[in-house]
mmCIF file of C-alpha atoms in Angstrom:
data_model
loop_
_atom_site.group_PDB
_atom_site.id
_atom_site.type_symbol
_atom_site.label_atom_id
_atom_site.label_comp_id
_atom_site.label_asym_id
_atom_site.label_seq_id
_atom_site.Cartn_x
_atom_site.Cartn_y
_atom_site.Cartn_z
ATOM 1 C CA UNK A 1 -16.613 30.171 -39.476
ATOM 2 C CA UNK A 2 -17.818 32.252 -36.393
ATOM 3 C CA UNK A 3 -18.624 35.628 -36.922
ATOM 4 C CA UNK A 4 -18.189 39.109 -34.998
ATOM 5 C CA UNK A 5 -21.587 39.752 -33.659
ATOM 6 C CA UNK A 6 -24.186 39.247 -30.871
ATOM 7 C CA UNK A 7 -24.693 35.876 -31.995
ATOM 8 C CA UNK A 8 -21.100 34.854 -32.026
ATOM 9 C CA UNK A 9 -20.484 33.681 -28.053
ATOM 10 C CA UNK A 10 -24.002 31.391 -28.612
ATOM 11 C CA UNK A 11 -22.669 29.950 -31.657
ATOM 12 C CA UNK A 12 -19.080 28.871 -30.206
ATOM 13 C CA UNK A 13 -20.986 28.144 -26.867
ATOM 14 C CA UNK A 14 -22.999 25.502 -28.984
ATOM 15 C CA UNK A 15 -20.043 24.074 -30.669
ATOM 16 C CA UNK A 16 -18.145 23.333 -27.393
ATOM 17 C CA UNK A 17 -21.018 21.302 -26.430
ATOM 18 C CA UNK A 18 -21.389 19.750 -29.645
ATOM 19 C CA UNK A 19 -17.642 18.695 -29.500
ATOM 20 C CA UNK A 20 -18.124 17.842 -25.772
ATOM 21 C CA UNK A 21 -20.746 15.448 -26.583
ATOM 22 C CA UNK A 22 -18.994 13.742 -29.734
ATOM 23 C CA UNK A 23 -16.250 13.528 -27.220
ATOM 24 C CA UNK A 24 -18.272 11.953 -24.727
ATOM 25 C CA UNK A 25 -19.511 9.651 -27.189
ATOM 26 C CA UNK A 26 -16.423 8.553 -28.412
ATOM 27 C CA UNK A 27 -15.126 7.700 -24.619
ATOM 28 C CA UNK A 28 -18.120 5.562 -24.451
ATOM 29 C CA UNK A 29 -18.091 3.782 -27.501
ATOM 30 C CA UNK A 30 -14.423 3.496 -28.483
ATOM 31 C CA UNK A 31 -11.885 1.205 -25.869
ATOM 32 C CA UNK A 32 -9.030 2.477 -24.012
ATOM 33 C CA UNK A 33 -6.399 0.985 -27.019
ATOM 34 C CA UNK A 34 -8.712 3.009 -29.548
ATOM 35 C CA UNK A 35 -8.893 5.871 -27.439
ATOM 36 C CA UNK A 36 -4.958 6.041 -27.290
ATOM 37 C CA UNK A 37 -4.849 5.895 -31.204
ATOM 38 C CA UNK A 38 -7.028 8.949 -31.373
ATOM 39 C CA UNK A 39 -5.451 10.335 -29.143
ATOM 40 C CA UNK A 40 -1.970 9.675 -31.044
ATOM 41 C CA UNK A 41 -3.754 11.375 -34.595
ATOM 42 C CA UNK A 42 -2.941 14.711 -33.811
ATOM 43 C CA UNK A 43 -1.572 17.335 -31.049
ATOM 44 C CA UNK A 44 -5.066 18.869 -30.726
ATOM 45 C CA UNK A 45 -6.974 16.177 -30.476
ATOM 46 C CA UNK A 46 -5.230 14.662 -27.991
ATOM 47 C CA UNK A 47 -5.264 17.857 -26.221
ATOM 48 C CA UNK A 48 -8.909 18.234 -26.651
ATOM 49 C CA UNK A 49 -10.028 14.513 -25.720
ATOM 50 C CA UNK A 50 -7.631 14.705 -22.482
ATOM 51 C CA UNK A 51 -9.285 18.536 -21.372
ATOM 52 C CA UNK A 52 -12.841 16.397 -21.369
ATOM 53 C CA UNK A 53 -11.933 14.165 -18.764
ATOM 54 C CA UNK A 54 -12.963 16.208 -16.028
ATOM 55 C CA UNK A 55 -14.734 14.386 -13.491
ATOM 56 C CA UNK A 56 -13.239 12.438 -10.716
ATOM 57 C CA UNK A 57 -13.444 8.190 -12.005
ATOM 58 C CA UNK A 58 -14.022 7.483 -7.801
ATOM 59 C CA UNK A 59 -10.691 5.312 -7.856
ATOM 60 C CA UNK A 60 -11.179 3.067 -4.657
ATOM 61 C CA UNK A 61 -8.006 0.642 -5.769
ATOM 62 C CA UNK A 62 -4.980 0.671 -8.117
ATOM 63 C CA UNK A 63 -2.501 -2.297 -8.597
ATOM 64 C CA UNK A 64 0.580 -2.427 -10.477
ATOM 65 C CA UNK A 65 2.577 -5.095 -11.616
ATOM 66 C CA UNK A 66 6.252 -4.391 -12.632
ATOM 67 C CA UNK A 67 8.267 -6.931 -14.424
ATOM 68 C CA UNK A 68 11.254 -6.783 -16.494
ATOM 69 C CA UNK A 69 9.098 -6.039 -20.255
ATOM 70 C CA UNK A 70 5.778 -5.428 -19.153
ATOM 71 C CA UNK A 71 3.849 -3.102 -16.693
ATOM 72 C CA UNK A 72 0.461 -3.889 -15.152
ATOM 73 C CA UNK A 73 -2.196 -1.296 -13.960
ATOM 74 C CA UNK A 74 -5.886 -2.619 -12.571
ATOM 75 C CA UNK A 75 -8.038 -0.302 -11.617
ATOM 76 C CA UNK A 76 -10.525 -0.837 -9.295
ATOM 77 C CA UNK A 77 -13.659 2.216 -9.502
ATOM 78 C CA UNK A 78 -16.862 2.915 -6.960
ATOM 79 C CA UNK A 79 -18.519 3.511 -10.377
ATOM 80 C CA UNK A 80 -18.000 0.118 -11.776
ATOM 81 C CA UNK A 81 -18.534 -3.382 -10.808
ATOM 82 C CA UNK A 82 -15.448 -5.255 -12.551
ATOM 83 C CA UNK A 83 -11.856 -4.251 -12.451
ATOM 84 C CA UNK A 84 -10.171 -2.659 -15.651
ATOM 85 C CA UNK A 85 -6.683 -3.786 -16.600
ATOM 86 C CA UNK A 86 -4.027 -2.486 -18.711
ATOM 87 C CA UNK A 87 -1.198 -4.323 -19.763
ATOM 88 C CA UNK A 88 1.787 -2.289 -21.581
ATOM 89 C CA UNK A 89 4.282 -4.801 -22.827
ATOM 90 C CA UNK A 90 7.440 -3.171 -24.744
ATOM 91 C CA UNK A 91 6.755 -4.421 -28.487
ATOM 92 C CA UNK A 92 10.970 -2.671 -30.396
ATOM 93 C CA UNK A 93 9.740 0.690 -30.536
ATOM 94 C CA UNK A 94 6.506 0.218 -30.054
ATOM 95 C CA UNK A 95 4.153 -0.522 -27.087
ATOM 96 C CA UNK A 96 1.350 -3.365 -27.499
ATOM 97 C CA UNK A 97 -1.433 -2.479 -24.979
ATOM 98 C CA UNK A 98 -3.692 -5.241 -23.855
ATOM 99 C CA UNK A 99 -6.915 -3.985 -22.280
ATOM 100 C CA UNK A 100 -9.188 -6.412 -20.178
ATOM 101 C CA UNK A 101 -12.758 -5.659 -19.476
ATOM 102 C CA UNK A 102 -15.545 -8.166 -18.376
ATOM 103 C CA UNK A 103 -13.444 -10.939 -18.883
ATOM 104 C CA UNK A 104 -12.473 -10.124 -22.773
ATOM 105 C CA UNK A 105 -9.531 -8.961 -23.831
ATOM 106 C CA UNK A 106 -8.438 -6.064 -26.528
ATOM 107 C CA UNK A 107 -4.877 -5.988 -27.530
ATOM 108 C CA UNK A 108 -3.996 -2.876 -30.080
ATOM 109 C CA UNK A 109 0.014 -1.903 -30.813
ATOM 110 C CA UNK A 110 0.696 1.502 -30.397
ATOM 111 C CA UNK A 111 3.261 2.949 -32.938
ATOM 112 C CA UNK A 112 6.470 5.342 -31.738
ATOM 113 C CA UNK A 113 5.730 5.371 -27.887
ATOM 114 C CA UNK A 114 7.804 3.242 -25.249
ATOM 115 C CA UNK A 115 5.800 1.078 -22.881
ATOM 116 C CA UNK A 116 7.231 3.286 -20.113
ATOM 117 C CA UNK A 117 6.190 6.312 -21.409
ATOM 118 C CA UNK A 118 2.575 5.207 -22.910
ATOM 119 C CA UNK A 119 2.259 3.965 -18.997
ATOM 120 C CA UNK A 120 2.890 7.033 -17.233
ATOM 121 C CA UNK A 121 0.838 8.913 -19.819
ATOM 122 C CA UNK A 122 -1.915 6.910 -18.997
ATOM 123 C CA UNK A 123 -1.898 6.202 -15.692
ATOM 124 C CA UNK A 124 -1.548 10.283 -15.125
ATOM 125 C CA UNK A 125 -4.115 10.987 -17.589
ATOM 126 C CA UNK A 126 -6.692 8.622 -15.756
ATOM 127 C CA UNK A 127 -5.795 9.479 -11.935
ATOM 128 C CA UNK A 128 -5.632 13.478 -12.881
ATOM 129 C CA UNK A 129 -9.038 14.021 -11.563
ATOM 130 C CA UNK A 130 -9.086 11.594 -8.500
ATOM 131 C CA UNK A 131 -9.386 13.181 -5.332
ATOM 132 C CA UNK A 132 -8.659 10.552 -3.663
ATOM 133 C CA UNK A 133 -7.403 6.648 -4.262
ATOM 134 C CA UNK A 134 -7.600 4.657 -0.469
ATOM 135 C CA UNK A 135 -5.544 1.796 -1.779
ATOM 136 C CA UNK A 136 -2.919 1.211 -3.712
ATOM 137 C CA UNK A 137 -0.439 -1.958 -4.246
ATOM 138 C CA UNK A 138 2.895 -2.036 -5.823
ATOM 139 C CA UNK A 139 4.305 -5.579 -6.953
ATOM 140 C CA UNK A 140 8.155 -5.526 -8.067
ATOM 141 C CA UNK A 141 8.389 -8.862 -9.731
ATOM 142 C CA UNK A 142 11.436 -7.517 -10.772
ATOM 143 C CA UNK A 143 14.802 -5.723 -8.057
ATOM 144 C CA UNK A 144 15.947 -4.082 -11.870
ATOM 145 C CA UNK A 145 13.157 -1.564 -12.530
ATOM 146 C CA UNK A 146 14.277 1.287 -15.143
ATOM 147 C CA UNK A 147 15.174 4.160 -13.502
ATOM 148 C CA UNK A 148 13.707 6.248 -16.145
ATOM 149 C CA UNK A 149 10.155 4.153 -15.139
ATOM 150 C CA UNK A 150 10.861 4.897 -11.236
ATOM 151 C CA UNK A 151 11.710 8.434 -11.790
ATOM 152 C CA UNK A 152 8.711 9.364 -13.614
ATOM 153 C CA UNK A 153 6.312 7.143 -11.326
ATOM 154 C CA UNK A 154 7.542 8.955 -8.518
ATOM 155 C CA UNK A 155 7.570 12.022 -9.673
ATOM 156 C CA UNK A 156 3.932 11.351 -11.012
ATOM 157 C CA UNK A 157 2.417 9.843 -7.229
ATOM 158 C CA UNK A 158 4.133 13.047 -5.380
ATOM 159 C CA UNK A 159 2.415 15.815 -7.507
ATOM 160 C CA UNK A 160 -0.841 13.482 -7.845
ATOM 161 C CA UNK A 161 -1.090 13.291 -3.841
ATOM 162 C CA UNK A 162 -3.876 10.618 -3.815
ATOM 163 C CA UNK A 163 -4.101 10.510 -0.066
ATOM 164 C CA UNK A 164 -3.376 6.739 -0.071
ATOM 165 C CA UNK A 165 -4.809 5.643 3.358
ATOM 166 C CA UNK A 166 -3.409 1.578 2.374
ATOM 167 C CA UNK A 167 -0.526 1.136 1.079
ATOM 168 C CA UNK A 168 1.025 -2.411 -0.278
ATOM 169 C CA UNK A 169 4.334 -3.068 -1.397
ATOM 170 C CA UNK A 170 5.198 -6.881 -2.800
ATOM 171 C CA UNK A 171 8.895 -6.030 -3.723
ATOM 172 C CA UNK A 172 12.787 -8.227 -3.762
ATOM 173 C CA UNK A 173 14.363 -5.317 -1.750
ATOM 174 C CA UNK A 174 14.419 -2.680 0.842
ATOM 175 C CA UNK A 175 15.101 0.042 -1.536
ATOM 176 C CA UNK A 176 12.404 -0.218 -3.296
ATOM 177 C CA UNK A 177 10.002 0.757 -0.360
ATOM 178 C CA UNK A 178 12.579 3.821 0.515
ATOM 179 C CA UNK A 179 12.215 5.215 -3.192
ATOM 180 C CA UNK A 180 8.044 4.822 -3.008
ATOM 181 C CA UNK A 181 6.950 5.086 0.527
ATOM 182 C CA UNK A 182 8.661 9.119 0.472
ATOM 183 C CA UNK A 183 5.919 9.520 -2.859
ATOM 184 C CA UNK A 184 2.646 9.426 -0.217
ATOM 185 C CA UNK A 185 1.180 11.937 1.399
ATOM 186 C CA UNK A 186 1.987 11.072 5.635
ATOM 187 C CA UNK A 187 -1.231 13.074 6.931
ATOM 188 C CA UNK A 188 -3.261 10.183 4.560
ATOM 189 C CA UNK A 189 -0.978 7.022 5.006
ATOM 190 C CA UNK A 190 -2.048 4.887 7.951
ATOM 191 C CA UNK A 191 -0.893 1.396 6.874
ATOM 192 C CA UNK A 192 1.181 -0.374 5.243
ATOM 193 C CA UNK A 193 1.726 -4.416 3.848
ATOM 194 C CA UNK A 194 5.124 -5.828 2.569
ATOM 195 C CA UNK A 195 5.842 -8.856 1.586
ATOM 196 C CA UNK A 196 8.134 -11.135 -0.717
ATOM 197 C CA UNK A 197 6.934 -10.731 -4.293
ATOM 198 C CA UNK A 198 8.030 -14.788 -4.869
ATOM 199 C CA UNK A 199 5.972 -16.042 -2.272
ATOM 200 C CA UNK A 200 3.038 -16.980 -0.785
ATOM 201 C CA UNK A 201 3.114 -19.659 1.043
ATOM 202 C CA UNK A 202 6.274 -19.130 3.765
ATOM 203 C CA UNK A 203 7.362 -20.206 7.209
ATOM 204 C CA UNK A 204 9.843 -18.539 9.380
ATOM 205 C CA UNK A 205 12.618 -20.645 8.553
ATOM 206 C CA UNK A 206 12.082 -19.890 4.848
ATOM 207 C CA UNK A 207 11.577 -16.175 5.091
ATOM 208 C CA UNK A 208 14.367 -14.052 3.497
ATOM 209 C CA UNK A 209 15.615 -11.322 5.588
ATOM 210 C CA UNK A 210 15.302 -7.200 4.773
ATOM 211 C CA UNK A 211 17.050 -4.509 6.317
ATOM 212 C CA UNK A 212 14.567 -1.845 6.598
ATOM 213 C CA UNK A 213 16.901 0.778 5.524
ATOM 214 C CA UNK A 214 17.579 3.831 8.297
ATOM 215 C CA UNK A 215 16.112 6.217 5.585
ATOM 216 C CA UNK A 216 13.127 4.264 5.738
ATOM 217 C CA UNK A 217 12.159 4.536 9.298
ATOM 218 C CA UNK A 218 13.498 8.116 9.535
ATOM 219 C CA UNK A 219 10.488 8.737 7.008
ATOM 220 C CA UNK A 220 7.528 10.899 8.357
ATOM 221 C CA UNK A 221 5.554 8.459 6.585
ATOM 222 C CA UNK A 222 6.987 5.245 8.640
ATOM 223 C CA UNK A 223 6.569 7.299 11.744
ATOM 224 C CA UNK A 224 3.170 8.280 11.500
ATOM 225 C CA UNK A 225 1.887 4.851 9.982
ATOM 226 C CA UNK A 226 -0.859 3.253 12.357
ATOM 227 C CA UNK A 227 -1.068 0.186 11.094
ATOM 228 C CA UNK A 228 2.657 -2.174 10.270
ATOM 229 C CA UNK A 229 1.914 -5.407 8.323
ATOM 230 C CA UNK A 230 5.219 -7.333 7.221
ATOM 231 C CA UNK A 231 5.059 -11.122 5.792
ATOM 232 C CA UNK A 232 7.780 -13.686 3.974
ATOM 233 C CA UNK A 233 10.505 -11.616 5.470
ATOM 234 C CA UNK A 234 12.212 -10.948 8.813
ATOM 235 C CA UNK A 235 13.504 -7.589 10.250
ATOM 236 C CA UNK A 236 15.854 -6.392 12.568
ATOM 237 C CA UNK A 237 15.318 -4.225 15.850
ATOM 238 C CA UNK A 238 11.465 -5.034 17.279
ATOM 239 C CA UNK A 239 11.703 -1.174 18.721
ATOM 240 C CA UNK A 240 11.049 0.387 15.219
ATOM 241 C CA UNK A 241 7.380 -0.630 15.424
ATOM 242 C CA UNK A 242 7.033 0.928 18.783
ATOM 243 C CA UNK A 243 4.858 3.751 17.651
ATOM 244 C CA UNK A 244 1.990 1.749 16.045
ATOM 245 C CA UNK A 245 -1.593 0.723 17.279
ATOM 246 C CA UNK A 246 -1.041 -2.535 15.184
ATOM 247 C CA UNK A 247 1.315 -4.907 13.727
ATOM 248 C CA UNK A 248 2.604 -7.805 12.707
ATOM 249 C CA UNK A 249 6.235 -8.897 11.923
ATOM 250 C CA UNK A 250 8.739 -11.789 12.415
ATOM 251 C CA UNK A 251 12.394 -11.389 13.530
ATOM 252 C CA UNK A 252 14.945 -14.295 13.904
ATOM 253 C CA UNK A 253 15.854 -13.106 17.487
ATOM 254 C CA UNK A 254 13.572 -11.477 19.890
ATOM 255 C CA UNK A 255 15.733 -9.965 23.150
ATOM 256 C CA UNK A 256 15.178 -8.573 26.870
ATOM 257 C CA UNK A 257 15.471 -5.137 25.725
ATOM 258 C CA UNK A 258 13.091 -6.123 22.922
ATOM 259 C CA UNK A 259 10.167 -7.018 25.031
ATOM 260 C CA UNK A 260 10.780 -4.115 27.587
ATOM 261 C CA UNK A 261 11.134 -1.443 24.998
ATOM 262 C CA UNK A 262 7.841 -2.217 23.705
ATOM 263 C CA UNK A 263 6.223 -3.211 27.047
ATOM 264 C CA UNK A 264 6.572 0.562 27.841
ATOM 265 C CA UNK A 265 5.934 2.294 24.521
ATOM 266 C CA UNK A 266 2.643 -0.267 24.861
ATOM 267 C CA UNK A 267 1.469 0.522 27.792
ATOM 268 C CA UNK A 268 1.611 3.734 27.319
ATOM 269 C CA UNK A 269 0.088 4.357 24.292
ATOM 270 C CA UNK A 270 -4.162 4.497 24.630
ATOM 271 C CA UNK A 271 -4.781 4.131 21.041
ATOM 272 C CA UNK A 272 -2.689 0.782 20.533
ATOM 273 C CA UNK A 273 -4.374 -2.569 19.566
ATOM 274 C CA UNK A 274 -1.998 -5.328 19.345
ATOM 275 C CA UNK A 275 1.640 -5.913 17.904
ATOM 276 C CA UNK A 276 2.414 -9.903 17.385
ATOM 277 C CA UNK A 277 6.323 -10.207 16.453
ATOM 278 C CA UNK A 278 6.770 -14.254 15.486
ATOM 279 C CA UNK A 279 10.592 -15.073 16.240
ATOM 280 C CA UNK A 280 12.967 -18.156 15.483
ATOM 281 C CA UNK A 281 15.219 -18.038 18.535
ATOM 282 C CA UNK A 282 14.375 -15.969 21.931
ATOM 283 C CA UNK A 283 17.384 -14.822 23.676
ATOM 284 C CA UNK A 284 17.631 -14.340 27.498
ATOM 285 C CA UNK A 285 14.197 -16.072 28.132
ATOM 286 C CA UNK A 286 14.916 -16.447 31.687
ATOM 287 C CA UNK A 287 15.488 -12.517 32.067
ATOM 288 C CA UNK A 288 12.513 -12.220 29.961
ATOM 289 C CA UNK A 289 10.525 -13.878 32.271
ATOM 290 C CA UNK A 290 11.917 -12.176 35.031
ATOM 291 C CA UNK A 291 11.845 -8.856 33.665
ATOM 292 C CA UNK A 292 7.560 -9.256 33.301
ATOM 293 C CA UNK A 293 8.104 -10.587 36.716
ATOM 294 C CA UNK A 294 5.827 -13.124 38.855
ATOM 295 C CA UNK A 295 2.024 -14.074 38.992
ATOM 296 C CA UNK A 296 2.008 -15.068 35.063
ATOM 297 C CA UNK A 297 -1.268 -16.575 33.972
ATOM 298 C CA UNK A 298 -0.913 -19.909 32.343
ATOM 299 C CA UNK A 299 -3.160 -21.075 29.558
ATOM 300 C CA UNK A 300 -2.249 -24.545 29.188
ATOM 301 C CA UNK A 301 -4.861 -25.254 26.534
ATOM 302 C CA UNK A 302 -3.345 -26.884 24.016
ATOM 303 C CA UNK A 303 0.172 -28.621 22.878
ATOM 304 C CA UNK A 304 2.243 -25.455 24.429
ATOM 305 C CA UNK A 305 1.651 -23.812 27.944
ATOM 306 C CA UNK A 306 1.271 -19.747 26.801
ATOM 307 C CA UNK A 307 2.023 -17.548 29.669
ATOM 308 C CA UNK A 308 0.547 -14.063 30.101
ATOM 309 C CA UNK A 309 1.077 -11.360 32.233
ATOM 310 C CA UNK A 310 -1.265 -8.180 32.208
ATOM 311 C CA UNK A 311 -0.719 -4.957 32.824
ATOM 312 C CA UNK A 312 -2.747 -1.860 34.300
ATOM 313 C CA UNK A 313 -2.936 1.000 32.144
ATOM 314 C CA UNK A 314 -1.778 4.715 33.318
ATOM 315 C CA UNK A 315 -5.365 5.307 33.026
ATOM 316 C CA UNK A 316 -7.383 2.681 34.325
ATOM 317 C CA UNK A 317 -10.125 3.969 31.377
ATOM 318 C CA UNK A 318 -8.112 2.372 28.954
ATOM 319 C CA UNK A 319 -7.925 -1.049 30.468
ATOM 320 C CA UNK A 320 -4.775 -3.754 30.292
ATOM 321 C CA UNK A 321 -2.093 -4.743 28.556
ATOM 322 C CA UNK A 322 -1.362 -7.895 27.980
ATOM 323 C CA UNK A 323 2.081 -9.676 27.513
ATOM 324 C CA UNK A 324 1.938 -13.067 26.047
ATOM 325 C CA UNK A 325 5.083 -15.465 25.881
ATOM 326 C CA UNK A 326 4.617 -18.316 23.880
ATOM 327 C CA UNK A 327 7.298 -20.476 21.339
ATOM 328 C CA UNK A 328 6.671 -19.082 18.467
ATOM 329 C CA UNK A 329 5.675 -15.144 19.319
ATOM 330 C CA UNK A 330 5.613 -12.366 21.857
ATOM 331 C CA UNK A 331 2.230 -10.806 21.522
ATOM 332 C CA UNK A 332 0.967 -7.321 23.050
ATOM 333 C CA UNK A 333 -2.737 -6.950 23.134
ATOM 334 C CA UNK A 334 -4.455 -4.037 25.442
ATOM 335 C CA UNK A 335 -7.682 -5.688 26.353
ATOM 336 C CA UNK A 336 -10.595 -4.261 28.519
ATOM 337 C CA UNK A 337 -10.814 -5.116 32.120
ATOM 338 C CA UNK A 338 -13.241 -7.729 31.174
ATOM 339 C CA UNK A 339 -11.596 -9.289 28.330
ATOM 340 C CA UNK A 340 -9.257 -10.201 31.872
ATOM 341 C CA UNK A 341 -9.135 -14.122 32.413
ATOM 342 C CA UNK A 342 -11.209 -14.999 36.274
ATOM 343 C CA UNK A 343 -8.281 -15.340 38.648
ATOM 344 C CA UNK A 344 -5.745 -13.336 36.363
ATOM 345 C CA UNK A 345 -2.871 -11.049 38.322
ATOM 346 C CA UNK A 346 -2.982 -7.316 37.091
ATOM 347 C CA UNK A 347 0.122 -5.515 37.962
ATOM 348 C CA UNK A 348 0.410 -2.124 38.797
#
């Protein structure tokens, strides 16, 4: 017992660092499952144990996995080599965690705790500190996640505010990027990946379609993205991927007002880089060609003639657009003057 005196402060300074370095010890020593069963002994334990992780863990990648039974998180740390990956797969009324470290695994069932919750607890327990995570993926194996698991994720990555610079999204619907995309911080977010959480091999033909829902693009996040990456699925109206430097996506039609929407968003834009859109059927390719008008370079290298036209720049600084028209995609590309091909037209 501590006693009322001059000595009193030293004595309860020296057992807070006595407990801080058991503590320490223990995190060393004993694995994430064993840390969450001394965690689960009592209410001031736990409280004590969670008030020692203090320091940020330098979180350069998270993963998750969502299925129907079972939740993924890898994490991916400056500080450490290897990934670490938790598995929390519902077990009645109980969760049984599986933790994987340098290629061994430790599985330990944790008693009165639903995967959901034991997941949230840990994944805000570990990410408390981080000041910053650049990437993060989210894979929906699954269009039927809990709501009570989507409510509390969402509510734990707005309050976190990891300042996400990359953000993937694997997922079997368009709502599912609505309800996660609003959770990230738009001053951070500069690109995002989607794709088809089935595939990953796909052609055009076999892509499934998503409707990018009007919520979505109204998003200060989708407006101020940079960077628009969007695989195994096709999309509707070209013009919502106007604002970026760079892109990829496929559509099943590409039209007139397609190509000359973007054509002048484009050209005036002296940050873009290039936007490829791969399409199944072009309509109005005579007015398409007309529209980008005469002196079209021809590369006939190779099975298909590509035609190009190119572009000056408002400011001559920033160099040239170029337009490319091939079977399979429309590509915009702003290129320096000598990046040019000899004996290539640039229009005014």
């Amino acid at each position: 017992m501590l006693t009322n005196g001059p000595n009193s402060k030293t004595e309860e300074r020296k057992v807070k660092e006595t407990q801080t370095k058991q503590t320490s010890i223990c995190q060393q020593k004993v694995s994430p499952a064993g840390h969450q069963t001394l965690r689960k002994t009592c209410h001031s334990l736990r409280n004590f144990i969670d008030d020692q992780t203090t320091l940020d863990p330098k979180l350069s990648n998270l993963y998750f996995i969502f299925d129907l039974d079972h939740i993924t998180l890898t994490l991916y740390s400056e500080k450490f080599d290897n990934a670490t990956k938790f598995t929390y797969q519902e077990a009645g009324n109980d969760t049984k965690l599986i933790y994987e470290k340098d290629e061994k695994n430790h599985e330990k069932i944790i008693k009165d705790i639903s995967y959901i919750d034991l997941f949230c607890q840990d994944f805000e327990l570990l990410t408390k500190n981080s000041k910053s995570i650049p990437y993060m993926s989210l894979n929906f194996l699954t269009d039927a996640l809990p709501e009570k698991l989507s409510k509390k994720l969402q509510k734990i990555l707005k309050s976190q505010n990891f300042r996400t610079e990359v953000l993937s999204f694997e997922v079997n619907g368009s709502s599912q990027i609505y309800s996660f995309l609003q959770c990230f911080d738009s001053n951070f977010l500069k690109t995002l990946y989607i794709s088809d959480s089935n595939k990953s091999d796909w052609t055009l033909h076999e892509c499934l379609h998503i409707d990018l829902l009007e919520e979505t693009v109204k998003l200060e996040q989708w407006k101020k993205l940079e960077t628009v990456v969007i695989h195994c699925y096709t999309v509707k109206k070209p013009e919502r991927f106007s604002h970026v430097k760079e892109g990829f996506a496929s559509f099943m039609t590409i039209r007139m007002e397609d190509v000359e929407v973007l054509k002048e968003s484009f050209l005036h834009s002296p940050s873009f880089s290039s936007m490829e859109l791969k399409y199944n059927h072009m309509q109005d390719q005579p007015q398409i060609f007309r529209f980008l008008g005469e002196h079209c370079w021809i590369d006939d290298r190779g099975t298909w003639n590509h035609r190009r036209w190119f572009f000056r720049m408002p400011n001559p600084e920033d160099g040239v657009l170029s337009v490319e028209v091939n079977p399979n995609y429309v590509i915009f590309k702003s290129l320096k003057w000598e990046e040019v091909p000899v004996g290539a037209i640039v229009k005014e």
